[in-house]
mmCIF file of C-alpha atoms in Angstrom:
data_model
loop_
_atom_site.group_PDB
_atom_site.id
_atom_site.type_symbol
_atom_site.label_atom_id
_atom_site.label_comp_id
_atom_site.label_asym_id
_atom_site.label_seq_id
_atom_site.Cartn_x
_atom_site.Cartn_y
_atom_site.Cartn_z
ATOM 1 C CA UNK A 1 -101.897 -47.765 -71.138
ATOM 2 C CA UNK A 2 -100.799 -49.812 -68.145
ATOM 3 C CA UNK A 3 -101.330 -48.416 -64.673
ATOM 4 C CA UNK A 4 -98.774 -48.564 -61.871
ATOM 5 C CA UNK A 5 -100.791 -51.373 -60.324
ATOM 6 C CA UNK A 6 -100.576 -53.388 -63.529
ATOM 7 C CA UNK A 7 -96.785 -53.375 -63.273
ATOM 8 C CA UNK A 8 -97.018 -54.564 -59.690
ATOM 9 C CA UNK A 9 -99.414 -57.358 -60.661
ATOM 10 C CA UNK A 10 -97.118 -58.486 -63.460
ATOM 11 C CA UNK A 11 -94.139 -58.533 -61.084
ATOM 12 C CA UNK A 12 -96.029 -60.685 -58.595
ATOM 13 C CA UNK A 13 -97.131 -63.062 -61.365
ATOM 14 C CA UNK A 14 -93.596 -63.370 -62.731
ATOM 15 C CA UNK A 15 -92.163 -64.166 -59.305
ATOM 16 C CA UNK A 16 -94.994 -66.594 -58.494
ATOM 17 C CA UNK A 17 -94.382 -68.428 -61.776
ATOM 18 C CA UNK A 18 -90.652 -68.550 -61.048
ATOM 19 C CA UNK A 19 -91.324 -70.152 -57.674
ATOM 20 C CA UNK A 20 -93.695 -72.753 -59.109
ATOM 21 C CA UNK A 21 -91.123 -73.578 -61.784
ATOM 22 C CA UNK A 22 -88.767 -74.707 -58.999
ATOM 23 C CA UNK A 23 -90.854 -77.796 -58.275
ATOM 24 C CA UNK A 24 -89.802 -79.830 -61.333
ATOM 25 C CA UNK A 25 -86.183 -78.798 -60.689
ATOM 26 C CA UNK A 26 -86.118 -80.563 -57.320
ATOM 27 C CA UNK A 27 -84.226 -83.845 -57.543
ATOM 28 C CA UNK A 28 -82.002 -86.158 -55.495
ATOM 29 C CA UNK A 29 -79.505 -83.328 -55.083
ATOM 30 C CA UNK A 30 -81.976 -81.589 -52.790
ATOM 31 C CA UNK A 31 -82.362 -84.793 -50.759
ATOM 32 C CA UNK A 32 -78.589 -85.115 -50.465
ATOM 33 C CA UNK A 33 -78.298 -81.499 -49.335
ATOM 34 C CA UNK A 34 -80.799 -82.112 -46.550
ATOM 35 C CA UNK A 35 -78.911 -85.240 -45.471
ATOM 36 C CA UNK A 36 -75.618 -83.324 -45.390
ATOM 37 C CA UNK A 37 -77.128 -80.630 -43.198
ATOM 38 C CA UNK A 38 -78.947 -83.100 -40.974
ATOM 39 C CA UNK A 39 -75.773 -85.057 -40.301
ATOM 40 C CA UNK A 40 -73.632 -81.947 -39.862
ATOM 41 C CA UNK A 41 -71.797 -82.084 -36.525
ATOM 42 C CA UNK A 42 -70.841 -78.410 -36.668
ATOM 43 C CA UNK A 43 -72.556 -75.394 -38.206
ATOM 44 C CA UNK A 44 -74.153 -74.609 -41.545
ATOM 45 C CA UNK A 45 -72.298 -71.633 -42.992
ATOM 46 C CA UNK A 46 -74.207 -69.737 -45.681
ATOM 47 C CA UNK A 47 -72.286 -67.466 -48.025
ATOM 48 C CA UNK A 48 -72.932 -65.334 -51.065
ATOM 49 C CA UNK A 49 -72.135 -61.931 -52.551
ATOM 50 C CA UNK A 50 -74.455 -58.977 -53.111
ATOM 51 C CA UNK A 51 -78.164 -59.816 -53.279
ATOM 52 C CA UNK A 52 -77.344 -63.506 -52.840
ATOM 53 C CA UNK A 53 -75.601 -62.535 -49.623
ATOM 54 C CA UNK A 54 -78.716 -60.797 -48.307
ATOM 55 C CA UNK A 55 -80.816 -63.861 -49.131
ATOM 56 C CA UNK A 56 -78.159 -66.089 -47.582
ATOM 57 C CA UNK A 57 -78.300 -64.130 -44.325
ATOM 58 C CA UNK A 58 -82.041 -64.677 -44.141
ATOM 59 C CA UNK A 59 -81.691 -68.389 -44.895
ATOM 60 C CA UNK A 60 -79.092 -68.724 -42.137
ATOM 61 C CA UNK A 61 -81.414 -66.956 -39.702
ATOM 62 C CA UNK A 62 -84.303 -69.263 -40.621
ATOM 63 C CA UNK A 63 -82.154 -72.362 -40.210
ATOM 64 C CA UNK A 64 -80.885 -71.187 -36.818
ATOM 65 C CA UNK A 65 -84.387 -70.504 -35.531
ATOM 66 C CA UNK A 66 -85.650 -73.917 -36.629
ATOM 67 C CA UNK A 67 -83.059 -76.173 -35.039
ATOM 68 C CA UNK A 68 -80.114 -76.056 -37.448
ATOM 69 C CA UNK A 69 -77.182 -73.986 -36.124
ATOM 70 C CA UNK A 70 -76.230 -71.648 -38.959
ATOM 71 C CA UNK A 71 -74.822 -68.228 -39.713
ATOM 72 C CA UNK A 72 -73.988 -66.087 -42.724
ATOM 73 C CA UNK A 73 -70.452 -65.114 -43.680
ATOM 74 C CA UNK A 74 -69.431 -62.701 -46.422
ATOM 75 C CA UNK A 75 -66.802 -64.405 -48.590
ATOM 76 C CA UNK A 76 -64.915 -61.101 -48.784
ATOM 77 C CA UNK A 77 -64.444 -61.156 -45.009
ATOM 78 C CA UNK A 78 -62.829 -64.587 -45.185
ATOM 79 C CA UNK A 79 -59.695 -62.968 -46.556
ATOM 80 C CA UNK A 80 -59.461 -60.837 -43.434
ATOM 81 C CA UNK A 81 -59.592 -63.440 -40.686
ATOM 82 C CA UNK A 82 -63.137 -64.842 -40.668
ATOM 83 C CA UNK A 83 -61.943 -68.191 -42.004
ATOM 84 C CA UNK A 84 -61.084 -69.056 -38.405
ATOM 85 C CA UNK A 85 -64.751 -69.649 -37.540
ATOM 86 C CA UNK A 86 -64.937 -72.623 -39.901
ATOM 87 C CA UNK A 87 -64.154 -76.220 -38.950
ATOM 88 C CA UNK A 88 -64.085 -79.537 -40.783
ATOM 89 C CA UNK A 89 -67.379 -80.445 -39.067
ATOM 90 C CA UNK A 90 -69.238 -77.636 -40.835
ATOM 91 C CA UNK A 91 -71.225 -77.542 -44.071
ATOM 92 C CA UNK A 92 -71.136 -74.575 -46.453
ATOM 93 C CA UNK A 93 -74.059 -73.379 -48.559
ATOM 94 C CA UNK A 94 -72.611 -71.222 -51.348
ATOM 95 C CA UNK A 95 -75.091 -69.115 -53.314
ATOM 96 C CA UNK A 96 -74.727 -67.433 -56.697
ATOM 97 C CA UNK A 97 -77.364 -67.063 -59.390
ATOM 98 C CA UNK A 98 -74.801 -67.371 -62.186
ATOM 99 C CA UNK A 99 -72.558 -69.762 -60.315
ATOM 100 C CA UNK A 100 -69.635 -67.761 -61.666
ATOM 101 C CA UNK A 101 -69.313 -64.959 -59.080
ATOM 102 C CA UNK A 102 -65.587 -64.257 -58.839
ATOM 103 C CA UNK A 103 -65.484 -63.274 -55.164
ATOM 104 C CA UNK A 104 -67.341 -66.435 -54.204
ATOM 105 C CA UNK A 105 -65.203 -68.702 -56.385
ATOM 106 C CA UNK A 106 -62.019 -67.373 -54.772
ATOM 107 C CA UNK A 107 -63.451 -68.495 -51.431
ATOM 108 C CA UNK A 108 -64.250 -72.055 -52.610
ATOM 109 C CA UNK A 109 -60.636 -73.386 -52.730
ATOM 110 C CA UNK A 110 -60.215 -72.540 -49.037
ATOM 111 C CA UNK A 111 -63.313 -74.568 -48.203
ATOM 112 C CA UNK A 112 -62.144 -77.489 -50.321
ATOM 113 C CA UNK A 113 -58.729 -77.383 -48.665
ATOM 114 C CA UNK A 114 -60.421 -77.805 -45.266
ATOM 115 C CA UNK A 115 -62.482 -80.750 -46.598
ATOM 116 C CA UNK A 116 -65.720 -78.981 -45.761
ATOM 117 C CA UNK A 117 -68.703 -80.189 -47.837
ATOM 118 C CA UNK A 118 -70.191 -77.569 -50.141
ATOM 119 C CA UNK A 119 -73.838 -77.270 -51.105
ATOM 120 C CA UNK A 120 -73.975 -75.037 -54.153
ATOM 121 C CA UNK A 121 -77.122 -73.110 -55.108
ATOM 122 C CA UNK A 122 -77.211 -71.526 -58.551
ATOM 123 C CA UNK A 123 -79.237 -71.274 -61.703
ATOM 124 C CA UNK A 124 -76.507 -72.910 -63.790
ATOM 125 C CA UNK A 125 -75.740 -76.610 -63.242
ATOM 126 C CA UNK A 126 -72.735 -76.242 -65.579
ATOM 127 C CA UNK A 127 -71.164 -73.416 -63.587
ATOM 128 C CA UNK A 128 -67.857 -73.572 -61.731
ATOM 129 C CA UNK A 129 -69.780 -73.396 -58.449
ATOM 130 C CA UNK A 130 -71.756 -76.484 -59.436
ATOM 131 C CA UNK A 131 -68.571 -78.233 -60.519
ATOM 132 C CA UNK A 132 -66.805 -77.700 -57.195
ATOM 133 C CA UNK A 133 -69.831 -78.418 -54.999
ATOM 134 C CA UNK A 134 -70.411 -81.783 -53.363
ATOM 135 C CA UNK A 135 -74.125 -81.213 -53.942
ATOM 136 C CA UNK A 136 -75.673 -78.682 -56.306
ATOM 137 C CA UNK A 137 -79.257 -77.445 -56.056
ATOM 138 C CA UNK A 138 -80.497 -75.958 -59.303
ATOM 139 C CA UNK A 139 -82.405 -72.697 -58.762
ATOM 140 C CA UNK A 140 -83.064 -71.580 -62.323
ATOM 141 C CA UNK A 141 -85.521 -68.873 -63.375
ATOM 142 C CA UNK A 142 -86.469 -68.136 -66.961
ATOM 143 C CA UNK A 143 -86.458 -64.378 -66.451
ATOM 144 C CA UNK A 144 -86.306 -61.736 -63.774
ATOM 145 C CA UNK A 145 -89.421 -59.814 -62.793
ATOM 146 C CA UNK A 146 -87.380 -56.697 -63.525
ATOM 147 C CA UNK A 147 -88.680 -55.216 -66.812
ATOM 148 C CA UNK A 148 -85.073 -54.975 -67.999
ATOM 149 C CA UNK A 149 -84.442 -58.584 -66.957
ATOM 150 C CA UNK A 150 -81.397 -57.338 -65.056
ATOM 151 C CA UNK A 151 -82.106 -56.639 -61.383
ATOM 152 C CA UNK A 152 -82.184 -59.790 -59.218
ATOM 153 C CA UNK A 153 -85.889 -60.210 -58.456
ATOM 154 C CA UNK A 154 -87.326 -63.581 -59.426
ATOM 155 C CA UNK A 155 -83.949 -65.231 -58.897
ATOM 156 C CA UNK A 156 -83.552 -63.966 -55.333
ATOM 157 C CA UNK A 157 -87.148 -64.896 -54.497
ATOM 158 C CA UNK A 158 -86.531 -68.400 -55.859
ATOM 159 C CA UNK A 159 -83.336 -68.766 -53.817
ATOM 160 C CA UNK A 160 -85.168 -67.646 -50.695
ATOM 161 C CA UNK A 161 -87.914 -70.206 -51.300
ATOM 162 C CA UNK A 162 -85.374 -73.027 -51.717
ATOM 163 C CA UNK A 163 -83.758 -71.923 -48.467
ATOM 164 C CA UNK A 164 -87.127 -72.139 -46.739
ATOM 165 C CA UNK A 165 -87.701 -75.544 -48.321
ATOM 166 C CA UNK A 166 -84.402 -76.784 -46.874
ATOM 167 C CA UNK A 167 -85.317 -75.447 -43.432
ATOM 168 C CA UNK A 168 -88.786 -77.010 -43.508
ATOM 169 C CA UNK A 169 -87.443 -80.366 -44.684
ATOM 170 C CA UNK A 170 -84.918 -80.320 -41.835
ATOM 171 C CA UNK A 171 -87.647 -79.424 -39.333
ATOM 172 C CA UNK A 172 -89.632 -82.470 -40.430
ATOM 173 C CA UNK A 173 -86.567 -84.695 -40.336
ATOM 174 C CA UNK A 174 -85.705 -83.477 -36.820
ATOM 175 C CA UNK A 175 -89.334 -83.790 -35.688
ATOM 176 C CA UNK A 176 -89.113 -80.145 -34.655
ATOM 177 C CA UNK A 177 -92.017 -79.225 -32.321
ATOM 178 C CA UNK A 178 -93.650 -75.932 -31.277
ATOM 179 C CA UNK A 179 -91.883 -76.250 -27.915
ATOM 180 C CA UNK A 180 -88.550 -76.401 -29.735
ATOM 181 C CA UNK A 181 -89.465 -73.331 -31.745
ATOM 182 C CA UNK A 182 -90.334 -71.468 -28.553
ATOM 183 C CA UNK A 183 -86.879 -72.107 -27.129
ATOM 184 C CA UNK A 184 -85.378 -70.261 -30.096
ATOM 185 C CA UNK A 185 -87.996 -67.464 -29.852
ATOM 186 C CA UNK A 186 -88.416 -66.853 -26.104
ATOM 187 C CA UNK A 187 -89.308 -63.215 -26.653
ATOM 188 C CA UNK A 188 -92.104 -63.810 -29.131
ATOM 189 C CA UNK A 189 -95.778 -64.451 -28.453
ATOM 190 C CA UNK A 190 -95.451 -68.143 -29.227
ATOM 191 C CA UNK A 191 -92.412 -68.446 -26.987
ATOM 192 C CA UNK A 192 -94.215 -66.797 -24.119
ATOM 193 C CA UNK A 193 -97.228 -69.075 -24.411
ATOM 194 C CA UNK A 194 -95.124 -72.210 -24.640
ATOM 195 C CA UNK A 195 -92.639 -71.343 -21.905
ATOM 196 C CA UNK A 196 -94.748 -69.369 -19.422
ATOM 197 C CA UNK A 197 -96.350 -71.474 -16.668
ATOM 198 C CA UNK A 198 -99.443 -71.140 -14.506
ATOM 199 C CA UNK A 199 -97.268 -70.080 -11.583
ATOM 200 C CA UNK A 200 -95.998 -67.126 -13.637
ATOM 201 C CA UNK A 201 -99.426 -65.601 -14.271
ATOM 202 C CA UNK A 202 -101.827 -66.952 -11.655
ATOM 203 C CA UNK A 203 -103.596 -64.732 -9.170
ATOM 204 C CA UNK A 204 -102.677 -65.908 -5.694
ATOM 205 C CA UNK A 205 -103.844 -63.051 -3.416
ATOM 206 C CA UNK A 206 -107.364 -62.349 -2.132
ATOM 207 C CA UNK A 207 -108.809 -65.463 -3.742
ATOM 208 C CA UNK A 208 -112.622 -65.706 -3.664
ATOM 209 C CA UNK A 209 -112.998 -68.630 -1.268
ATOM 210 C CA UNK A 210 -116.521 -69.444 -0.045
ATOM 211 C CA UNK A 211 -117.831 -72.262 2.186
ATOM 212 C CA UNK A 212 -120.118 -74.967 0.851
ATOM 213 C CA UNK A 213 -122.914 -74.073 3.281
ATOM 214 C CA UNK A 214 -122.983 -70.348 2.408
ATOM 215 C CA UNK A 215 -126.395 -69.186 1.182
ATOM 216 C CA UNK A 216 -126.463 -68.066 -2.417
ATOM 217 C CA UNK A 217 -127.508 -64.516 -1.473
ATOM 218 C CA UNK A 218 -124.205 -64.100 0.364
ATOM 219 C CA UNK A 219 -122.311 -65.985 -2.355
ATOM 220 C CA UNK A 220 -123.350 -63.370 -4.913
ATOM 221 C CA UNK A 221 -121.590 -60.698 -2.873
ATOM 222 C CA UNK A 222 -118.408 -62.758 -2.459
ATOM 223 C CA UNK A 223 -118.237 -63.694 -6.148
ATOM 224 C CA UNK A 224 -118.695 -60.051 -7.116
ATOM 225 C CA UNK A 225 -116.054 -58.928 -4.624
ATOM 226 C CA UNK A 226 -113.544 -61.440 -6.019
ATOM 227 C CA UNK A 227 -113.757 -59.825 -9.500
ATOM 228 C CA UNK A 228 -113.096 -63.155 -11.224
ATOM 229 C CA UNK A 229 -116.711 -64.179 -11.741
ATOM 230 C CA UNK A 230 -116.378 -67.225 -9.496
ATOM 231 C CA UNK A 231 -115.995 -68.597 -6.001
ATOM 232 C CA UNK A 232 -113.937 -71.593 -4.878
ATOM 233 C CA UNK A 233 -115.218 -73.974 -2.244
ATOM 234 C CA UNK A 234 -112.644 -75.509 0.071
ATOM 235 C CA UNK A 235 -112.965 -78.191 2.743
ATOM 236 C CA UNK A 236 -110.081 -79.280 4.963
ATOM 237 C CA UNK A 237 -107.783 -77.049 2.893
ATOM 238 C CA UNK A 238 -108.654 -78.937 -0.280
ATOM 239 C CA UNK A 239 -110.626 -77.716 -3.292
ATOM 240 C CA UNK A 240 -113.981 -79.478 -3.520
ATOM 241 C CA UNK A 241 -115.991 -77.241 -5.823
ATOM 242 C CA UNK A 242 -116.490 -74.090 -7.848
ATOM 243 C CA UNK A 243 -119.372 -71.785 -8.640
ATOM 244 C CA UNK A 244 -119.472 -69.135 -11.331
ATOM 245 C CA UNK A 245 -121.662 -66.110 -11.884
ATOM 246 C CA UNK A 246 -123.279 -68.137 -14.663
ATOM 247 C CA UNK A 247 -124.190 -70.866 -12.179
ATOM 248 C CA UNK A 248 -125.772 -68.220 -9.954
ATOM 249 C CA UNK A 249 -127.825 -66.697 -12.789
ATOM 250 C CA UNK A 250 -129.111 -70.090 -13.851
ATOM 251 C CA UNK A 251 -130.021 -70.934 -10.230
ATOM 252 C CA UNK A 252 -131.956 -67.659 -9.875
ATOM 253 C CA UNK A 253 -133.882 -68.434 -13.060
ATOM 254 C CA UNK A 254 -134.609 -71.984 -11.874
ATOM 255 C CA UNK A 255 -135.572 -71.354 -8.264
ATOM 256 C CA UNK A 256 -136.719 -67.720 -8.405
ATOM 257 C CA UNK A 257 -138.187 -66.863 -4.942
ATOM 258 C CA UNK A 258 -136.672 -70.015 -3.445
ATOM 259 C CA UNK A 259 -133.195 -69.013 -4.621
ATOM 260 C CA UNK A 260 -132.134 -67.524 -1.289
ATOM 261 C CA UNK A 261 -132.964 -70.747 0.531
ATOM 262 C CA UNK A 262 -130.258 -72.660 -1.354
ATOM 263 C CA UNK A 263 -126.559 -72.920 -0.595
ATOM 264 C CA UNK A 264 -123.355 -73.001 -2.602
ATOM 265 C CA UNK A 265 -123.248 -76.778 -2.281
ATOM 266 C CA UNK A 266 -126.508 -77.057 -4.224
ATOM 267 C CA UNK A 267 -125.086 -75.583 -7.416
ATOM 268 C CA UNK A 268 -121.318 -75.875 -7.288
ATOM 269 C CA UNK A 269 -119.352 -77.892 -9.809
ATOM 270 C CA UNK A 270 -117.527 -80.609 -7.957
ATOM 271 C CA UNK A 271 -113.988 -81.503 -9.037
ATOM 272 C CA UNK A 272 -113.527 -78.387 -11.191
ATOM 273 C CA UNK A 273 -110.810 -78.229 -13.824
ATOM 274 C CA UNK A 274 -107.423 -77.658 -12.235
ATOM 275 C CA UNK A 275 -103.779 -77.602 -13.277
ATOM 276 C CA UNK A 276 -100.409 -77.749 -11.580
ATOM 277 C CA UNK A 277 -98.223 -74.635 -11.139
ATOM 278 C CA UNK A 278 -95.864 -75.907 -13.860
ATOM 279 C CA UNK A 279 -98.571 -76.295 -16.512
ATOM 280 C CA UNK A 280 -97.740 -74.240 -19.591
ATOM 281 C CA UNK A 281 -100.038 -71.431 -20.672
ATOM 282 C CA UNK A 282 -100.491 -73.099 -24.068
ATOM 283 C CA UNK A 283 -101.856 -76.211 -22.314
ATOM 284 C CA UNK A 284 -104.184 -74.124 -20.156
ATOM 285 C CA UNK A 285 -105.564 -72.397 -23.240
ATOM 286 C CA UNK A 286 -106.228 -75.793 -24.807
ATOM 287 C CA UNK A 287 -108.107 -76.914 -21.672
ATOM 288 C CA UNK A 288 -110.219 -73.745 -21.657
ATOM 289 C CA UNK A 289 -111.077 -74.143 -25.313
ATOM 290 C CA UNK A 290 -111.924 -77.835 -25.008
ATOM 291 C CA UNK A 291 -114.195 -77.445 -21.995
ATOM 292 C CA UNK A 292 -115.536 -73.981 -22.928
ATOM 293 C CA UNK A 293 -114.439 -72.419 -19.646
ATOM 294 C CA UNK A 294 -112.624 -69.177 -18.929
ATOM 295 C CA UNK A 295 -110.893 -70.066 -15.659
ATOM 296 C CA UNK A 296 -108.877 -72.930 -14.168
ATOM 297 C CA UNK A 297 -107.674 -73.473 -10.620
ATOM 298 C CA UNK A 298 -104.012 -73.989 -9.813
ATOM 299 C CA UNK A 299 -103.515 -76.652 -7.157
ATOM 300 C CA UNK A 300 -100.674 -78.730 -5.741
ATOM 301 C CA UNK A 301 -100.560 -82.519 -5.487
ATOM 302 C CA UNK A 302 -102.755 -82.410 -2.369
ATOM 303 C CA UNK A 303 -105.432 -80.268 -4.063
ATOM 304 C CA UNK A 304 -104.475 -77.222 -2.029
ATOM 305 C CA UNK A 305 -105.486 -74.058 -3.863
ATOM 306 C CA UNK A 306 -102.436 -72.057 -4.978
ATOM 307 C CA UNK A 307 -103.988 -69.635 -7.429
ATOM 308 C CA UNK A 308 -106.406 -68.963 -10.272
ATOM 309 C CA UNK A 309 -105.675 -68.448 -13.958
ATOM 310 C CA UNK A 310 -108.320 -66.843 -16.125
ATOM 311 C CA UNK A 311 -108.523 -66.188 -19.854
ATOM 312 C CA UNK A 312 -106.986 -62.738 -19.567
ATOM 313 C CA UNK A 313 -104.015 -64.059 -17.586
ATOM 314 C CA UNK A 314 -103.140 -66.248 -20.560
ATOM 315 C CA UNK A 315 -102.850 -63.266 -22.876
ATOM 316 C CA UNK A 316 -99.138 -62.812 -22.169
#
């Protein structure tokens, strides 16, 4: 007797197989759909009824967040004034598994009358939707994951995957970069890292500044007081060096009893890693990772110290 988990496993297998079966269905119609959307001067309007509508709303959201202006419209709302949002510069993606959905087909003549290109997505290339579409993407599944083969399961998953495929293809064609993505997701973690600058997170008060001729015994106290694990050496208002608590420990091990006879200048790193106030947090993280350091100095064009950014400051 099958367990509950067995039914879940079978569902996942059925949907996975349906997705893989989409690959041989891809043809020049997919390429033409991408070209239509890429060259669209207006918006991509995604429409569908019922479960196709829910999938269409997600596809529109994915397109919008990856550089292609898009939104979802319910074809039923078109009859109550929403047609006014459409222009001849737009492209419509119309979705229906059967390609024969009555509510959707009643919307199509309005789109054709406005000379708006239609990208149809259905499982039936002989459907009325396919017939009236400028481009038709076949999204056929052999069977639904539903044990009754009735509830939209595999078919909606397949449509969602094709929507993602369109979005990804457009991202590649537009040379869409992480910085572009951040602009559409300013509130997310990625957006924060790509848009936040050193000036936004740097510590600029009570900086641990120590002179080059300070003896290391005193430097220990100043580094500890600064609570950043380092001290910055400045001469004529310009940064000339940096010592860390690690430098101090290694010096103590090396010189032992002679340690207190040495000065900051004997162990400091000259020309430490520094960035400008406008450097993005993502760039600072890359610098830290590359050079295996946990802190960078923020300086202006004249090497005047403006602040310090450590690893924890980057965790915005």
